[in-house]
PDB file of C-alpha atoms in Angstrom:
ATOM      1  CA  MET E   1     188.117 151.726 -86.557  1.00 62.00           C
ATOM      2  CA  SER E   2     186.076 153.213 -83.541  1.00 81.00           C
ATOM      3  CA  GLY E   3     182.615 151.603 -82.852  1.00 90.00           C
ATOM      4  CA  LEU E   4     181.772 155.213 -83.101  1.00 94.00           C
ATOM      5  CA  ALA E   5     182.043 155.972 -86.766  1.00 92.00           C
ATOM      6  CA  ASN E   6     178.440 156.252 -88.850  1.00 93.00           C
ATOM      7  CA  ARG E   7     176.719 156.722 -85.217  1.00 96.00           C
ATOM      8  CA  PRO E   8     173.961 159.325 -85.527  1.00 97.00           C
ATOM      9  CA  TYR E   9     174.355 162.292 -82.787  1.00 98.00           C
ATOM     10  CA  LEU E  10     172.345 165.330 -82.226  1.00 98.00           C
ATOM     11  CA  LYS E  11     173.846 168.505 -81.639  1.00 98.00           C
ATOM     12  CA  MET E  12     171.529 171.063 -79.040  1.00 97.00           C
ATOM     13  CA  ASN E  13     171.761 173.780 -76.568  1.00 96.00           C
ATOM     14  CA  GLY E  14     170.299 174.216 -73.597  1.00 95.00           C
ATOM     15  CA  ILE E  15     170.264 178.379 -73.209  1.00 94.00           C
ATOM     16  CA  GLY E  16     173.544 178.134 -74.994  1.00 92.00           C
ATOM     17  CA  ASN E  17     175.025 175.574 -73.132  1.00 92.00           C
ATOM     18  CA  GLU E  18     176.233 173.394 -76.407  1.00 96.00           C
ATOM     19  CA  ILE E  19     175.686 169.901 -75.903  1.00 97.00           C
ATOM     20  CA  ILE E  20     175.678 166.541 -78.159  1.00 98.00           C
ATOM     21  CA  VAL E  21     173.388 163.666 -77.456  1.00 98.00           C
ATOM     22  CA  LEU E  22     174.807 160.590 -78.200  1.00 98.00           C
ATOM     23  CA  ASP E  23     172.498 156.791 -77.902  1.00 98.00           C
ATOM     24  CA  LEU E  24     174.538 154.036 -77.142  1.00 97.00           C
ATOM     25  CA  THR E  25     171.705 152.379 -75.380  1.00 97.00           C
ATOM     26  CA  ASP E  26     171.754 149.118 -77.381  1.00 95.00           C
ATOM     27  CA  GLY E  27     175.200 148.459 -75.740  1.00 94.00           C
ATOM     28  CA  SER E  28     177.277 148.040 -78.593  1.00 90.00           C
ATOM     29  CA  HIS E  29     180.094 150.416 -77.366  1.00 94.00           C
ATOM     30  CA  ALA E  30     181.702 152.745 -74.853  1.00 94.00           C
ATOM     31  CA  VAL E  31     183.135 156.042 -75.047  1.00 96.00           C
ATOM     32  CA  THR E  32     186.754 156.868 -74.211  1.00 95.00           C
ATOM     33  CA  PRO E  33     188.392 160.376 -73.320  1.00 96.00           C
ATOM     34  CA  ALA E  34     190.139 160.235 -76.540  1.00 96.00           C
ATOM     35  CA  GLU E  35     187.113 159.675 -78.618  1.00 96.00           C
ATOM     36  CA  ALA E  36     185.448 162.589 -76.440  1.00 97.00           C
ATOM     37  CA  ARG E  37     188.674 165.108 -77.592  1.00 96.00           C
ATOM     38  CA  ALA E  38     188.199 163.801 -81.110  1.00 96.00           C
ATOM     39  CA  ILE E  39     184.592 164.464 -81.905  1.00 97.00           C
ATOM     40  CA  ALA E  40     185.200 168.058 -79.821  1.00 96.00           C
ATOM     41  CA  ALA E  41     187.625 168.944 -82.563  1.00 95.00           C
ATOM     42  CA  ARG E  42     185.269 168.212 -85.085  1.00 96.00           C
ATOM     43  CA  GLU E  43     181.483 169.166 -83.721  1.00 97.00           C
ATOM     44  CA  PRO E  44     182.720 171.724 -80.582  1.00 95.00           C
ATOM     45  CA  PHE E  45     180.854 170.886 -77.348  1.00 96.00           C
ATOM     46  CA  ASP E  46     180.424 171.986 -73.766  1.00 94.00           C
ATOM     47  CA  GLN E  47     179.247 168.654 -72.813  1.00 96.00           C
ATOM     48  CA  LEU E  48     179.019 165.069 -74.521  1.00 98.00           C
ATOM     49  CA  MET E  49     175.898 163.521 -72.955  1.00 98.00           C
ATOM     50  CA  VAL E  50     175.978 159.796 -73.734  1.00 98.00           C
ATOM     51  CA  LEU E  51     173.391 157.272 -72.902  1.00 98.00           C
ATOM     52  CA  TYR E  52     173.878 153.558 -72.145  1.00 98.00           C
ATOM     53  CA  PRO E  53     171.430 150.758 -71.236  1.00 97.00           C
ATOM     54  CA  PRO E  54     170.228 151.071 -67.626  1.00 97.00           C
ATOM     55  CA  GLN E  55     172.239 149.636 -65.099  1.00 96.00           C
ATOM     56  CA  LYS E  56     169.153 149.651 -62.185  1.00 95.00           C
ATOM     57  CA  ALA E  57     165.447 148.193 -62.825  1.00 92.00           C
ATOM     58  CA  GLU E  58     164.029 151.666 -61.714  1.00 94.00           C
ATOM     59  CA  THR E  59     166.341 153.798 -64.236  1.00 97.00           C
ATOM     60  CA  ASP E  60     165.623 154.537 -68.046  1.00 97.00           C
ATOM     61  CA  ALA E  61     169.207 154.711 -68.856  1.00 97.00           C
ATOM     62  CA  PHE E  62     172.631 154.968 -67.570  1.00 97.00           C
ATOM     63  CA  MET E  63     174.574 158.691 -68.533  1.00 97.00           C
ATOM     64  CA  ARG E  64     177.936 159.599 -68.543  1.00 97.00           C
ATOM     65  CA  ILE E  65     179.124 163.182 -69.471  1.00 97.00           C
ATOM     66  CA  PHE E  66     182.213 164.376 -70.945  1.00 97.00           C
ATOM     67  CA  ASN E  67     184.113 167.725 -71.102  1.00 95.00           C
ATOM     68  CA  THR E  68     185.485 169.235 -73.839  1.00 95.00           C
ATOM     69  CA  ASP E  69     188.833 167.582 -72.704  1.00 95.00           C
ATOM     70  CA  GLY E  70     187.668 164.300 -72.181  1.00 95.00           C
ATOM     71  CA  SER E  71     187.026 164.310 -68.587  1.00 95.00           C
ATOM     72  CA  GLN E  72     183.787 163.473 -67.033  1.00 94.00           C
ATOM     73  CA  SER E  73     181.658 165.466 -65.060  1.00 91.00           C
ATOM     74  CA  GLY E  74     179.166 164.415 -62.520  1.00 86.00           C
ATOM     75  CA  ALA E  75     176.289 166.573 -63.258  1.00 87.00           C
ATOM     76  CA  CYS E  76     175.145 169.040 -66.379  1.00 92.00           C
ATOM     77  CA  GLY E  77     171.612 170.392 -65.735  1.00 93.00           C
ATOM     78  CA  ASN E  78     171.491 171.784 -69.191  1.00 95.00           C
ATOM     79  CA  GLY E  79     172.902 168.684 -70.937  1.00 96.00           C
ATOM     80  CA  THR E  80     170.220 166.711 -68.713  1.00 97.00           C
ATOM     81  CA  ARG E  81     167.104 168.663 -70.769  1.00 97.00           C
ATOM     82  CA  CYS E  82     168.602 168.024 -73.977  1.00 97.00           C
ATOM     83  CA  VAL E  83     168.701 164.612 -72.936  1.00 98.00           C
ATOM     84  CA  SER E  84     164.909 164.626 -72.068  1.00 97.00           C
ATOM     85  CA  TRP E  85     164.137 166.299 -75.018  1.00 97.00           C
ATOM     86  CA  TYR E  86     165.372 163.465 -77.204  1.00 98.00           C
ATOM     87  CA  PHE E  87     164.539 160.553 -74.865  1.00 97.00           C
ATOM     88  CA  MET E  88     161.206 161.109 -73.491  1.00 97.00           C
ATOM     89  CA  PRO E  89     159.298 160.616 -76.860  1.00 96.00           C
ATOM     90  CA  LEU E  90     161.455 157.364 -77.081  1.00 95.00           C
ATOM     91  CA  ALA E  91     160.213 155.984 -73.698  1.00 94.00           C
ATOM     92  CA  GLY E  92     156.556 157.156 -74.230  1.00 95.00           C
ATOM     93  CA  LYS E  93     157.032 159.009 -70.687  1.00 95.00           C
ATOM     94  CA  ASP E  94     157.090 162.973 -69.491  1.00 96.00           C
ATOM     95  CA  ARG E  95     159.485 161.991 -66.613  1.00 97.00           C
ATOM     96  CA  LEU E  96     162.490 160.207 -66.899  1.00 97.00           C
ATOM     97  CA  LEU E  97     164.898 158.835 -63.929  1.00 97.00           C
ATOM     98  CA  LEU E  98     169.090 158.920 -65.437  1.00 97.00           C
ATOM     99  CA  GLN E  99     171.616 157.102 -63.666  1.00 95.00           C
ATOM    100  CA  THR E 100     175.147 159.000 -63.699  1.00 93.00           C
ATOM    101  CA  PRO E 101     178.627 157.502 -61.677  1.00 91.00           C
ATOM    102  CA  THR E 102     177.626 159.606 -58.648  1.00 85.00           C
ATOM    103  CA  SER E 103     173.756 160.129 -58.407  1.00 87.00           C
ATOM    104  CA  LEU E 104     169.764 159.658 -59.824  1.00 92.00           C
ATOM    105  CA  VAL E 105     168.895 162.477 -61.811  1.00 94.00           C
ATOM    106  CA  GLU E 106     164.929 162.905 -62.203  1.00 96.00           C
ATOM    107  CA  SER E 107     163.635 165.414 -65.229  1.00 97.00           C
ATOM    108  CA  ARG E 108     160.088 165.961 -66.214  1.00 97.00           C
ATOM    109  CA  ARG E 109     158.243 168.155 -68.982  1.00 96.00           C
ATOM    110  CA  ALA E 110     157.647 171.734 -67.936  1.00 95.00           C
ATOM    111  CA  GLY E 111     155.569 173.727 -70.526  1.00 91.00           C
ATOM    112  CA  GLN E 112     157.512 174.122 -73.832  1.00 89.00           C
ATOM    113  CA  GLY E 113     160.872 173.439 -71.807  1.00 94.00           C
ATOM    114  CA  PHE E 114     161.989 170.616 -68.818  1.00 97.00           C
ATOM    115  CA  THR E 115     162.721 170.397 -65.044  1.00 98.00           C
ATOM    116  CA  VAL E 116     165.464 168.598 -63.710  1.00 97.00           C
ATOM    117  CA  ASP E 117     165.784 167.721 -60.016  1.00 97.00           C
ATOM    118  CA  MET E 118     169.633 167.943 -59.305  1.00 94.00           C
ATOM    119  CA  GLY E 119     169.259 166.857 -56.099  1.00 94.00           C
ATOM    120  CA  PRO E 120     170.671 168.200 -52.553  1.00 96.00           C
ATOM    121  CA  PRO E 121     173.911 170.428 -52.502  1.00 97.00           C
ATOM    122  CA  ALA E 122     176.468 169.671 -50.295  1.00 97.00           C
ATOM    123  CA  PHE E 123     178.530 172.029 -48.258  1.00 97.00           C
ATOM    124  CA  GLU E 124     181.185 170.112 -46.218  1.00 97.00           C
ATOM    125  CA  TRP E 125     184.403 171.072 -47.219  1.00 97.00           C
ATOM    126  CA  GLN E 126     185.635 167.580 -48.073  1.00 97.00           C
ATOM    127  CA  GLN E 127     182.365 167.031 -50.408  1.00 96.00           C
ATOM    128  CA  ILE E 128     183.559 170.201 -52.087  1.00 97.00           C
ATOM    129  CA  PRO E 129     186.271 169.055 -52.061  1.00 97.00           C
ATOM    130  CA  LEU E 130     189.067 171.777 -50.788  1.00 98.00           C
ATOM    131  CA  ALA E 131     192.461 170.470 -49.748  1.00 97.00           C
ATOM    132  CA  ARG E 132     191.793 171.944 -46.117  1.00 96.00           C
ATOM    133  CA  ASP E 133     189.557 172.319 -43.544  1.00 95.00           C
ATOM    134  CA  THR E 134     187.388 175.653 -43.360  1.00 92.00           C
ATOM    135  CA  ASP E 135     184.832 176.287 -41.047  1.00 85.00           C
ATOM    136  CA  ASP E 136     182.228 177.805 -43.306  1.00 93.00           C
ATOM    137  CA  THR E 137     181.836 177.343 -47.030  1.00 97.00           C
ATOM    138  CA  LYS E 138     179.409 180.072 -47.401  1.00 98.00           C
ATOM    139  CA  ALA E 139     182.450 182.284 -47.387  1.00 97.00           C
ATOM    140  CA  ILE E 140     186.269 180.822 -47.315  1.00 97.00           C
ATOM    141  CA  ASP E 141     189.294 182.260 -46.798  1.00 95.00           C
ATOM    142  CA  PHE E 142     190.675 182.636 -50.514  1.00 96.00           C
ATOM    143  CA  SER E 143     191.149 185.384 -52.416  1.00 96.00           C
ATOM    144  CA  PHE E 144     192.416 186.073 -56.499  1.00 96.00           C
ATOM    145  CA  GLY E 145     194.967 188.884 -57.538  1.00 94.00           C
ATOM    146  CA  PRO E 146     197.356 191.007 -55.473  1.00 93.00           C
ATOM    147  CA  VAL E 147     197.539 190.619 -51.573  1.00 89.00           C
ATOM    148  CA  ASP E 148     196.966 193.948 -50.955  1.00 90.00           C
ATOM    149  CA  ALA E 149     194.266 194.518 -53.188  1.00 91.00           C
ATOM    150  CA  PRO E 150     192.478 191.083 -54.776  1.00 94.00           C
ATOM    151  CA  ILE E 151     190.472 191.582 -57.816  1.00 95.00           C
ATOM    152  CA  LEU E 152     188.098 188.684 -55.977  1.00 97.00           C
ATOM    153  CA  GLN E 153     187.817 187.340 -52.373  1.00 96.00           C
ATOM    154  CA  ALA E 154     185.597 185.447 -49.923  1.00 97.00           C
ATOM    155  CA  PRO E 155     183.717 182.959 -52.222  1.00 98.00           C
ATOM    156  CA  SER E 156     180.703 180.443 -51.460  1.00 98.00           C
ATOM    157  CA  VAL E 157     181.832 177.252 -52.121  1.00 98.00           C
ATOM    158  CA  VAL E 158     179.112 174.258 -52.870  1.00 98.00           C
ATOM    159  CA  ASN E 159     179.163 170.427 -54.787  1.00 97.00           C
ATOM    160  CA  LEU E 160     176.022 170.174 -56.608  1.00 94.00           C
ATOM    161  CA  GLY E 161     178.010 166.680 -58.729  1.00 89.00           C
ATOM    162  CA  ASN E 162     180.660 169.341 -59.607  1.00 92.00           C
ATOM    163  CA  PRO E 163     182.752 171.417 -57.270  1.00 97.00           C
ATOM    164  CA  HIS E 164     181.565 175.078 -57.819  1.00 98.00           C
ATOM    165  CA  VAL E 165     183.319 178.101 -56.504  1.00 98.00           C
ATOM    166  CA  VAL E 166     181.133 181.613 -56.085  1.00 98.00           C
ATOM    167  CA  PHE E 167     182.517 184.858 -56.039  1.00 98.00           C
ATOM    168  CA  TRP E 168     179.964 187.740 -55.329  1.00 98.00           C
ATOM    169  CA  VAL E 169     180.639 190.674 -57.596  1.00 98.00           C
ATOM    170  CA  ASP E 170     178.879 194.237 -57.640  1.00 96.00           C
ATOM    171  CA  SER E 171     179.619 195.024 -61.315  1.00 95.00           C
ATOM    172  CA  ASP E 172     178.344 193.217 -64.287  1.00 96.00           C
ATOM    173  CA  PRO E 173     180.552 189.985 -64.472  1.00 97.00           C
ATOM    174  CA  THR E 174     181.199 190.704 -68.048  1.00 95.00           C
ATOM    175  CA  ASP E 175     183.627 193.395 -66.478  1.00 96.00           C
ATOM    176  CA  TYR E 176     185.829 190.774 -65.655  1.00 97.00           C
ATOM    177  CA  ASP E 177     188.408 188.909 -67.559  1.00 97.00           C
ATOM    178  CA  LEU E 178     187.050 185.626 -66.459  1.00 97.00           C
ATOM    179  CA  GLY E 179     189.188 183.868 -69.397  1.00 97.00           C
ATOM    180  CA  THR E 180     192.074 184.857 -67.612  1.00 97.00           C
ATOM    181  CA  ILE E 181     191.309 184.492 -63.900  1.00 97.00           C
ATOM    182  CA  GLY E 182     188.839 181.328 -64.739  1.00 98.00           C
ATOM    183  CA  PRO E 183     191.605 178.603 -65.699  1.00 97.00           C
ATOM    184  CA  GLN E 184     194.045 179.952 -63.035  1.00 97.00           C
ATOM    185  CA  ILE E 185     191.314 179.323 -60.255  1.00 98.00           C
ATOM    186  CA  GLU E 186     190.303 176.000 -61.553  1.00 98.00           C
ATOM    187  CA  HIS E 187     193.775 174.503 -61.280  1.00 97.00           C
ATOM    188  CA  ASP E 188     194.236 176.048 -57.605  1.00 98.00           C
ATOM    189  CA  PRO E 189     195.314 173.770 -55.175  1.00 98.00           C
ATOM    190  CA  LEU E 190     193.140 174.558 -53.014  1.00 98.00           C
ATOM    191  CA  PHE E 191     190.669 172.184 -55.399  1.00 98.00           C
ATOM    192  CA  PRO E 192     191.964 169.414 -55.762  1.00 98.00           C
ATOM    193  CA  GLU E 193     189.376 167.734 -58.409  1.00 97.00           C
ATOM    194  CA  ARG E 194     189.436 171.225 -60.357  1.00 97.00           C
ATOM    195  CA  VAL E 195     186.556 173.650 -59.661  1.00 98.00           C
ATOM    196  CA  ASN E 196     183.834 175.574 -61.680  1.00 97.00           C
ATOM    197  CA  VAL E 197     184.630 179.338 -61.608  1.00 98.00           C
ATOM    198  CA  SER E 198     181.780 181.707 -60.872  1.00 98.00           C
ATOM    199  CA  LEU E 199     181.397 185.293 -61.013  1.00 98.00           C
ATOM    200  CA  ALA E 200     177.988 186.244 -59.462  1.00 98.00           C
ATOM    201  CA  GLN E 201     175.918 189.768 -59.476  1.00 98.00           C
ATOM    202  CA  VAL E 202     172.728 189.660 -57.380  1.00 98.00           C
ATOM    203  CA  ARG E 203     170.425 192.265 -59.174  1.00 98.00           C
ATOM    204  CA  SER E 204     167.282 191.787 -56.586  1.00 98.00           C
ATOM    205  CA  ARG E 205     165.930 189.289 -54.196  1.00 98.00           C
ATOM    206  CA  ASP E 206     164.770 187.096 -56.998  1.00 98.00           C
ATOM    207  CA  HIS E 207     167.466 187.758 -59.926  1.00 98.00           C
ATOM    208  CA  ILE E 208     171.036 186.846 -60.055  1.00 98.00           C
ATOM    209  CA  VAL E 209     173.279 187.805 -63.023  1.00 98.00           C
ATOM    210  CA  LEU E 210     175.918 185.093 -63.964  1.00 98.00           C
ATOM    211  CA  ARG E 211     178.947 184.152 -65.730  1.00 98.00           C
ATOM    212  CA  VAL E 212     181.200 180.747 -65.573  1.00 98.00           C
ATOM    213  CA  TRP E 213     184.343 179.025 -66.119  1.00 97.00           C
ATOM    214  CA  GLU E 214     183.435 175.499 -66.639  1.00 95.00           C
ATOM    215  CA  ARG E 215     186.285 172.972 -65.546  1.00 95.00           C
ATOM    216  CA  GLY E 216     187.184 171.083 -68.437  1.00 91.00           C
ATOM    217  CA  ALA E 217     185.398 173.499 -71.025  1.00 91.00           C
ATOM    218  CA  GLY E 218     186.175 176.950 -70.309  1.00 94.00           C
ATOM    219  CA  LEU E 219     184.293 180.107 -71.078  1.00 95.00           C
ATOM    220  CA  THR E 220     180.406 178.971 -71.418  1.00 94.00           C
ATOM    221  CA  ARG E 221     177.194 180.790 -72.530  1.00 94.00           C
ATOM    222  CA  ALA E 222     175.771 178.741 -69.757  1.00 94.00           C
ATOM    223  CA  CYS E 223     176.311 176.124 -66.780  1.00 94.00           C
ATOM    224  CA  GLY E 224     173.083 174.742 -65.239  1.00 94.00           C
ATOM    225  CA  SER E 225     174.824 173.174 -62.235  1.00 94.00           C
ATOM    226  CA  ALA E 226     176.480 176.729 -61.737  1.00 96.00           C
ATOM    227  CA  ALA E 227     172.955 178.367 -61.728  1.00 97.00           C
ATOM    228  CA  CYS E 228     172.105 175.895 -59.226  1.00 97.00           C
ATOM    229  CA  ALA E 229     175.217 176.268 -56.798  1.00 98.00           C
ATOM    230  CA  THR E 230     174.728 180.131 -56.880  1.00 98.00           C
ATOM    231  CA  ALA E 231     171.300 179.966 -56.542  1.00 98.00           C
ATOM    232  CA  VAL E 232     171.870 177.833 -53.389  1.00 98.00           C
ATOM    233  CA  ALA E 233     174.739 180.187 -52.124  1.00 98.00           C
ATOM    234  CA  ALA E 234     172.722 182.996 -51.976  1.00 98.00           C
ATOM    235  CA  VAL E 235     169.771 181.816 -49.978  1.00 98.00           C
ATOM    236  CA  ARG E 236     172.751 180.207 -47.452  1.00 98.00           C
ATOM    237  CA  LEU E 237     174.192 183.967 -47.313  1.00 98.00           C
ATOM    238  CA  GLY E 238     170.608 185.921 -47.031  1.00 98.00           C
ATOM    239  CA  ARG E 239     171.105 187.555 -50.241  1.00 98.00           C
ATOM    240  CA  THR E 240     167.997 185.873 -52.306  1.00 98.00           C
ATOM    241  CA  GLU E 241     164.635 183.949 -51.972  1.00 98.00           C
ATOM    242  CA  ARG E 242     164.819 180.194 -52.567  1.00 98.00           C
ATOM    243  CA  LYS E 243     163.419 180.684 -56.281  1.00 98.00           C
ATOM    244  CA  VAL E 244     165.434 183.160 -58.434  1.00 98.00           C
ATOM    245  CA  ARG E 245     165.613 183.940 -62.445  1.00 98.00           C
ATOM    246  CA  VAL E 246     169.689 183.432 -62.995  1.00 98.00           C
ATOM    247  CA  THR E 247     170.489 184.996 -66.290  1.00 98.00           C
ATOM    248  CA  LEU E 248     173.545 183.944 -68.297  1.00 97.00           C
ATOM    249  CA  PRO E 249     174.873 184.846 -71.364  1.00 96.00           C
ATOM    250  CA  GLY E 250     172.883 181.915 -73.355  1.00 95.00           C
ATOM    251  CA  GLY E 251     169.851 183.079 -71.460  1.00 96.00           C
ATOM    252  CA  ASP E 252     167.589 182.619 -68.633  1.00 97.00           C
ATOM    253  CA  LEU E 253     167.203 179.840 -65.751  1.00 98.00           C
ATOM    254  CA  LEU E 254     164.655 179.366 -62.881  1.00 98.00           C
ATOM    255  CA  ILE E 255     166.355 178.095 -59.891  1.00 98.00           C
ATOM    256  CA  GLU E 256     164.457 177.002 -56.707  1.00 98.00           C
ATOM    257  CA  TRP E 257     166.052 175.608 -53.604  1.00 98.00           C
ATOM    258  CA  ARG E 258     163.077 173.571 -52.393  1.00 98.00           C
ATOM    259  CA  GLU E 259     162.774 173.717 -48.558  1.00 97.00           C
ATOM    260  CA  SER E 260     160.866 170.494 -48.046  1.00 97.00           C
ATOM    261  CA  ASP E 261     163.650 168.118 -49.057  1.00 97.00           C
ATOM    262  CA  GLY E 262     166.578 170.223 -50.117  1.00 97.00           C
ATOM    263  CA  HIS E 263     166.282 169.431 -53.496  1.00 97.00           C
ATOM    264  CA  VAL E 264     167.685 171.690 -56.130  1.00 98.00           C
ATOM    265  CA  LEU E 265     165.178 172.398 -59.194  1.00 98.00           C
ATOM    266  CA  MET E 266     166.167 173.883 -62.878  1.00 97.00           C
ATOM    267  CA  THR E 267     163.479 174.699 -65.166  1.00 98.00           C
ATOM    268  CA  GLY E 268     164.533 176.201 -68.541  1.00 97.00           C
ATOM    269  CA  SER E 269     164.564 175.340 -72.584  1.00 95.00           C
ATOM    270  CA  VAL E 270     166.075 173.616 -75.085  1.00 96.00           C
ATOM    271  CA  GLU E 271     166.968 173.919 -78.638  1.00 96.00           C
ATOM    272  CA  LEU E 272     167.700 171.127 -81.489  1.00 97.00           C
ATOM    273  CA  GLU E 273     170.680 172.845 -83.904  1.00 97.00           C
ATOM    274  CA  HIS E 274     171.368 169.809 -86.415  1.00 98.00           C
ATOM    275  CA  GLU E 275     171.802 166.163 -86.609  1.00 98.00           C
ATOM    276  CA  GLY E 276     174.808 164.644 -87.821  1.00 97.00           C
ATOM    277  CA  ARG E 277     176.670 161.399 -88.125  1.00 97.00           C
ATOM    278  CA  PHE E 278     179.962 160.470 -87.121  1.00 96.00           C
ATOM    279  CA  THR E 279     182.535 159.141 -89.722  1.00 94.00           C
ATOM    280  CA  ALA E 280     185.931 157.125 -89.412  1.00 92.00           C
ATOM    281  CA  ASP E 281     187.840 159.529 -89.871  1.00 93.00           C
ATOM    282  CA  TRP E 282     186.884 161.639 -86.746  1.00 94.00           C
ATOM    283  CA  PHE E 283     188.827 159.248 -84.802  1.00 92.00           C
ATOM    284  CA  ALA E 284     191.841 158.167 -86.644  1.00 87.00           C
ATOM    285  CA  HIS E 285     193.939 159.422 -83.857  1.00 80.00           C
ATOM    286  CA  ALA E 286     191.962 158.637 -81.101  1.00 75.00           C
ATOM    287  CA  ALA E 287     193.581 155.221 -80.224  1.00 62.00           C
TER     288      ALA E 287
END
């Protein structure tokens, strides 16, 4: 029987990004990819945020992030805000330092919401990563669609905990069939670790409208790391200021690419949908 049987969990969302928060800080179990997929089959989510005991003295917890397909993500800003809502009262703090397999993530209260420090972005082609060298990741030589009339072309690429490719579009992102386009680009050989696919329309110097196909999860109402990656890419191209509002189908995020240290700050709200408890039958086929 799975060690997750009878465990409580929280179903939350960060502006529509469906999140499950699971507290395993007692160190009694380690979630497997098969268990993550089994949970998604019963309680659909975009990301499963699992808290484990801290591995570094200065941190509050160690965190793993699972996608719907059981793969792991390097960052999830919306999920980290949900974790903050749950864990800050338990820790008796208004600020948390969480360790992931790839980085340290700091979050703090910000009015009725939370601000997550997503750290500095990475731009080198090896850091994205891409399968081949490219001189300028602000606008790479890549297109989607017919060679003589591509639907999308010259995207920006950024790594912000996860690899992101951002296509700039002139019309509303909902005008495009991202459900068809997204998985094809996610699995393109150019992206050896797959990629999050974003369609971004710049409405003004401080406003971007965004739609995201998330690797391992699919179409999502919100993706915090994609919003951050898009904001950074827009600044690099001179399209926006360093502080922008990013509108996703689930709502708005405020993004700042801080000039003093290059860190990206994301501020937004969270919502508790319900509390639940796993039962043994959820994991009958998750051996």
